[in-house]
Amino acid sequence: MVKLRLTALGENREELILLLDQQISLLKKEVAAHLAIDTNEELESYIGKLLLARNATVGTAESCTGGLIASLISAVPGASRYFGGSVVSYSNEAKQKLLGVKSSTLDQFGAVSEQVVKEMANGILTSIGCTYAIAVSGIMGPAGGTPEKPVGTVWIAVGNKEKIVTKQYKWGFDRSRNTKQTALSALNQLRLFILKDSTD
């Protein structure tokens, strides 16, 4: 997540405000596909407002992030109105028992796969009965990577009962930053999904 701040110096306040507004408009056009929000508001707070406006709820199924996404969501005052809960399924056994991930899926594709995060997302939608789901699985490091799935490989799924969308990321950071980046990317994927879901 990158935060940008534009500053203008000069003596005429009105001209500076106009100049900044023009530059912000130009910048928004350039980065529109990557822009999460254009205020100082935290992403998790913004998502809370999106959910409340739709009378919707969210649940998370987390492996590699160990509950960080749930922690970010629940840190917002009033989150109990839209946060259904979370399952931290670090082990394959927990994924199977708590989220209904099939052993055959784990055997064929591995825990860090598109197929597994889809099943995790469906599992949290069913078990909590929420409107939207986030599911993540990945290899945070420093160990655990393979040539096919190096450290930093992450799969994220977001969706609802009608549709689950997935995205793979390959981070190149240390464990802490890989985890934080995964959590923020998952929240942003949810934001995009909710906004698109509202226009479909």
CSV table of C-alpha atoms in Angstrom, one decimal:
chain,number,residue,atom,x,y,z
A,1,MET,CA,0.0,0.0,0.0
A,2,VAL,CA,1.4,3.4,-1.0
A,3,LYS,CA,0.2,6.7,0.4
A,4,LEU,CA,0.7,9.8,-1.6
A,5,ARG,CA,0.6,13.4,-0.4
A,6,LEU,CA,0.8,16.4,-2.6
A,7,THR,CA,2.0,19.7,-1.3
A,8,ALA,CA,2.1,23.1,-2.9
A,9,LEU,CA,3.9,26.2,-1.7
A,10,GLY,CA,3.1,29.8,-2.4
A,11,GLU,CA,1.4,32.9,-1.1
A,12,ASN,CA,-2.1,32.7,-2.7
A,13,ARG,CA,-4.1,30.0,-0.9
A,14,GLU,CA,-6.9,29.9,-3.5
A,15,GLU,CA,-4.5,29.4,-6.4
A,16,LEU,CA,-2.7,26.7,-4.5
A,17,ILE,CA,-5.9,24.8,-3.8
A,18,LEU,CA,-6.9,25.1,-7.4
A,19,LEU,CA,-3.5,23.8,-8.5
A,20,LEU,CA,-3.6,20.9,-6.1
A,21,ASP,CA,-7.1,20.0,-7.2
A,22,GLN,CA,-6.0,19.9,-10.9
A,23,GLN,CA,-2.9,17.8,-10.1
A,24,ILE,CA,-4.9,15.4,-8.0
A,25,SER,CA,-7.4,15.0,-10.9
A,26,LEU,CA,-4.6,14.2,-13.3
A,27,LEU,CA,-3.0,11.8,-10.9
A,28,LYS,CA,-6.3,10.0,-10.3
A,29,LYS,CA,-6.7,9.4,-14.1
A,30,GLU,CA,-3.2,7.9,-14.2
A,31,VAL,CA,-3.5,5.5,-11.3
A,32,ALA,CA,-7.3,4.8,-11.4
A,33,ALA,CA,-6.9,1.1,-11.7
A,34,HIS,CA,-4.6,1.0,-8.7
A,35,LEU,CA,-6.2,3.6,-6.5
A,36,ALA,CA,-8.0,2.2,-3.4
A,37,ILE,CA,-9.3,5.4,-1.8
A,38,ASP,CA,-8.4,9.0,-2.1
A,39,THR,CA,-8.8,10.2,1.5
A,40,ASN,CA,-6.8,9.7,4.7
A,41,GLU,CA,-9.2,7.0,5.7
A,42,GLU,CA,-7.9,3.5,6.3
A,43,LEU,CA,-8.9,0.8,3.8
A,44,GLU,CA,-10.6,-1.3,6.5
A,45,SER,CA,-12.7,1.6,7.6
A,46,TYR,CA,-13.7,2.4,4.1
A,47,ILE,CA,-14.7,-1.2,3.5
A,48,GLY,CA,-16.8,-1.1,6.7
A,49,LYS,CA,-18.8,1.8,5.3
A,50,LEU,CA,-19.3,-0.1,2.0
A,51,LEU,CA,-20.7,-3.1,3.9
A,52,LEU,CA,-22.9,-1.0,6.1
A,53,ALA,CA,-24.4,0.9,3.2
A,54,ARG,CA,-25.3,-2.5,1.6
A,55,ASN,CA,-26.5,-4.1,4.9
A,56,ALA,CA,-23.8,-6.7,4.2
A,57,THR,CA,-21.4,-8.8,6.2
A,58,VAL,CA,-18.0,-10.3,5.7
A,59,GLY,CA,-16.1,-13.3,7.0
A,60,THR,CA,-12.4,-14.2,6.6
A,61,ALA,CA,-10.7,-17.6,6.1
A,62,GLU,CA,-7.0,-17.0,6.8
A,63,SER,CA,-4.0,-19.3,6.6
A,64,CYS,CA,-0.7,-17.4,6.0
A,65,THR,CA,-1.9,-14.1,7.5
A,66,GLY,CA,-2.8,-15.8,10.8
A,67,GLY,CA,-5.8,-13.6,11.5
A,68,LEU,CA,-4.3,-10.2,10.5
A,69,ILE,CA,-7.1,-9.4,8.1
A,70,ALA,CA,-9.7,-10.1,10.8
A,71,SER,CA,-7.7,-8.0,13.2
A,72,LEU,CA,-7.7,-5.0,10.8
A,73,ILE,CA,-11.4,-5.3,10.1
A,74,SER,CA,-12.4,-5.7,13.8
A,75,ALA,CA,-10.2,-2.8,14.9
A,76,VAL,CA,-12.7,-0.4,13.4
A,77,PRO,CA,-15.2,0.8,15.9
A,78,GLY,CA,-18.6,-0.7,15.1
A,79,ALA,CA,-17.2,-3.6,13.1
A,80,SER,CA,-19.5,-6.0,14.9
A,81,ARG,CA,-22.3,-4.7,12.6
A,82,TYR,CA,-20.7,-6.1,9.5
A,83,PHE,CA,-17.9,-8.5,10.5
A,84,GLY,CA,-19.3,-12.0,10.9
A,85,GLY,CA,-16.1,-13.7,12.1
A,86,SER,CA,-12.9,-15.5,11.0
A,87,VAL,CA,-11.4,-18.9,10.8
A,88,VAL,CA,-7.6,-19.1,11.0
A,89,SER,CA,-6.9,-22.4,9.4
A,90,TYR,CA,-3.1,-22.6,9.4
A,91,SER,CA,-2.9,-26.4,9.0
A,92,ASN,CA,-4.4,-28.5,6.3
A,93,GLU,CA,-6.4,-30.4,8.9
A,94,ALA,CA,-8.0,-27.2,10.1
A,95,LYS,CA,-8.8,-26.2,6.5
A,96,GLN,CA,-10.6,-29.5,6.1
A,97,LYS,CA,-12.4,-29.6,9.4
A,98,LEU,CA,-13.4,-26.0,9.8
A,99,LEU,CA,-13.8,-24.9,6.2
A,100,GLY,CA,-14.7,-28.1,4.3
A,101,VAL,CA,-11.7,-28.0,2.0
A,102,LYS,CA,-11.5,-31.4,0.3
A,103,SER,CA,-8.4,-33.6,1.0
A,104,SER,CA,-8.3,-34.4,-2.7
A,105,THR,CA,-8.0,-30.7,-3.5
A,106,LEU,CA,-5.1,-30.3,-1.0
A,107,ASP,CA,-3.4,-33.5,-2.4
A,108,GLN,CA,-3.8,-32.5,-6.0
A,109,PHE,CA,-3.1,-28.7,-5.9
A,110,GLY,CA,-1.5,-28.0,-2.5
A,111,ALA,CA,-2.6,-25.6,0.2
A,112,VAL,CA,-1.3,-22.6,-1.7
A,113,SER,CA,-3.5,-22.8,-4.7
A,114,GLU,CA,-6.4,-21.2,-6.4
A,115,GLN,CA,-8.5,-24.2,-5.9
A,116,VAL,CA,-7.9,-24.3,-2.1
A,117,VAL,CA,-8.7,-20.6,-1.5
A,118,LYS,CA,-11.9,-21.0,-3.5
A,119,GLU,CA,-13.0,-23.8,-1.2
A,120,MET,CA,-11.9,-21.8,1.9
A,121,ALA,CA,-14.0,-18.9,0.7
A,122,ASN,CA,-17.0,-21.1,0.1
A,123,GLY,CA,-16.4,-22.7,3.6
A,124,ILE,CA,-16.5,-19.3,5.4
A,125,LEU,CA,-19.6,-18.2,3.5
A,126,THR,CA,-21.4,-21.4,4.5
A,127,SER,CA,-20.2,-21.6,8.1
A,128,ILE,CA,-20.7,-18.0,9.1
A,129,GLY,CA,-23.5,-17.1,6.7
A,130,CYS,CA,-21.9,-13.9,5.6
A,131,THR,CA,-22.5,-11.9,2.4
A,132,TYR,CA,-18.9,-11.7,1.4
A,133,ALA,CA,-15.8,-13.8,2.0
A,134,ILE,CA,-12.0,-13.3,2.0
A,135,ALA,CA,-9.7,-16.3,1.9
A,136,VAL,CA,-5.9,-16.3,1.8
A,137,SER,CA,-3.2,-19.0,1.6
A,138,GLY,CA,0.5,-18.4,0.9
A,139,ILE,CA,4.1,-18.9,1.8
A,140,MET,CA,5.4,-16.0,3.9
A,141,GLY,CA,9.0,-17.2,4.4
A,142,PRO,CA,11.8,-17.3,5.1
A,143,ALA,CA,11.4,-21.1,4.4
A,144,GLY,CA,8.8,-23.2,2.8
A,145,GLY,CA,9.2,-22.2,-0.8
A,146,THR,CA,9.7,-24.4,-3.8
A,147,PRO,CA,10.8,-23.7,-7.4
A,148,GLU,CA,7.1,-23.8,-8.5
A,149,LYS,CA,5.9,-21.9,-5.4
A,150,PRO,CA,8.7,-19.6,-4.1
A,151,VAL,CA,8.5,-17.7,-0.9
A,152,GLY,CA,6.1,-14.8,-1.3
A,153,THR,CA,3.6,-16.8,-3.4
A,154,VAL,CA,0.0,-16.0,-2.3
A,155,TRP,CA,-3.5,-16.8,-3.5
A,156,ILE,CA,-6.4,-14.6,-2.5
A,157,ALA,CA,-10.0,-15.3,-3.1
A,158,VAL,CA,-12.9,-12.9,-2.5
A,159,GLY,CA,-16.6,-13.3,-3.3
A,160,ASN,CA,-20.1,-14.2,-2.4
A,161,LYS,CA,-22.3,-17.2,-2.9
A,162,GLU,CA,-22.8,-16.4,-6.6
A,163,LYS,CA,-19.2,-15.8,-7.6
A,164,ILE,CA,-15.6,-16.2,-6.2
A,165,VAL,CA,-12.7,-14.4,-7.9
A,166,THR,CA,-9.1,-15.2,-7.2
A,167,LYS,CA,-5.7,-13.6,-7.7
A,168,GLN,CA,-2.2,-14.7,-7.3
A,169,TYR,CA,0.6,-12.5,-6.0
A,170,LYS,CA,4.3,-13.1,-5.7
A,171,TRP,CA,5.8,-10.9,-3.1
A,172,GLY,CA,9.6,-10.4,-2.7
A,173,PHE,CA,9.7,-9.1,0.9
A,174,ASP,CA,10.5,-10.5,4.3
A,175,ARG,CA,7.9,-12.5,6.3
A,176,SER,CA,6.4,-9.5,8.1
A,177,ARG,CA,6.0,-7.4,5.0
A,178,ASN,CA,4.7,-10.3,2.9
A,179,THR,CA,2.0,-10.8,5.5
A,180,LYS,CA,1.0,-7.2,5.7
A,181,GLN,CA,1.0,-6.8,1.9
A,182,THR,CA,-1.2,-9.9,1.6
A,183,ALA,CA,-3.7,-8.6,4.2
A,184,LEU,CA,-4.0,-5.2,2.5
A,185,SER,CA,-4.3,-6.7,-1.0
A,186,ALA,CA,-7.0,-9.0,0.2
A,187,LEU,CA,-8.9,-6.0,1.6
A,188,ASN,CA,-8.5,-4.1,-1.6
A,189,GLN,CA,-9.7,-7.1,-3.6
A,190,LEU,CA,-12.8,-7.2,-1.5
A,191,ARG,CA,-13.3,-3.4,-2.0
A,192,LEU,CA,-13.2,-3.9,-5.8
A,193,PHE,CA,-15.5,-6.9,-5.7
A,194,ILE,CA,-18.1,-5.1,-3.6
A,195,LEU,CA,-18.0,-2.0,-5.9
A,196,LYS,CA,-18.3,-4.2,-9.0
A,197,ASP,CA,-21.0,-6.4,-7.3
A,198,SER,CA,-23.0,-3.2,-6.7
A,199,THR,CA,-23.0,-2.2,-10.4
A,200,ASP,CA,-23.8,-5.7,-11.9
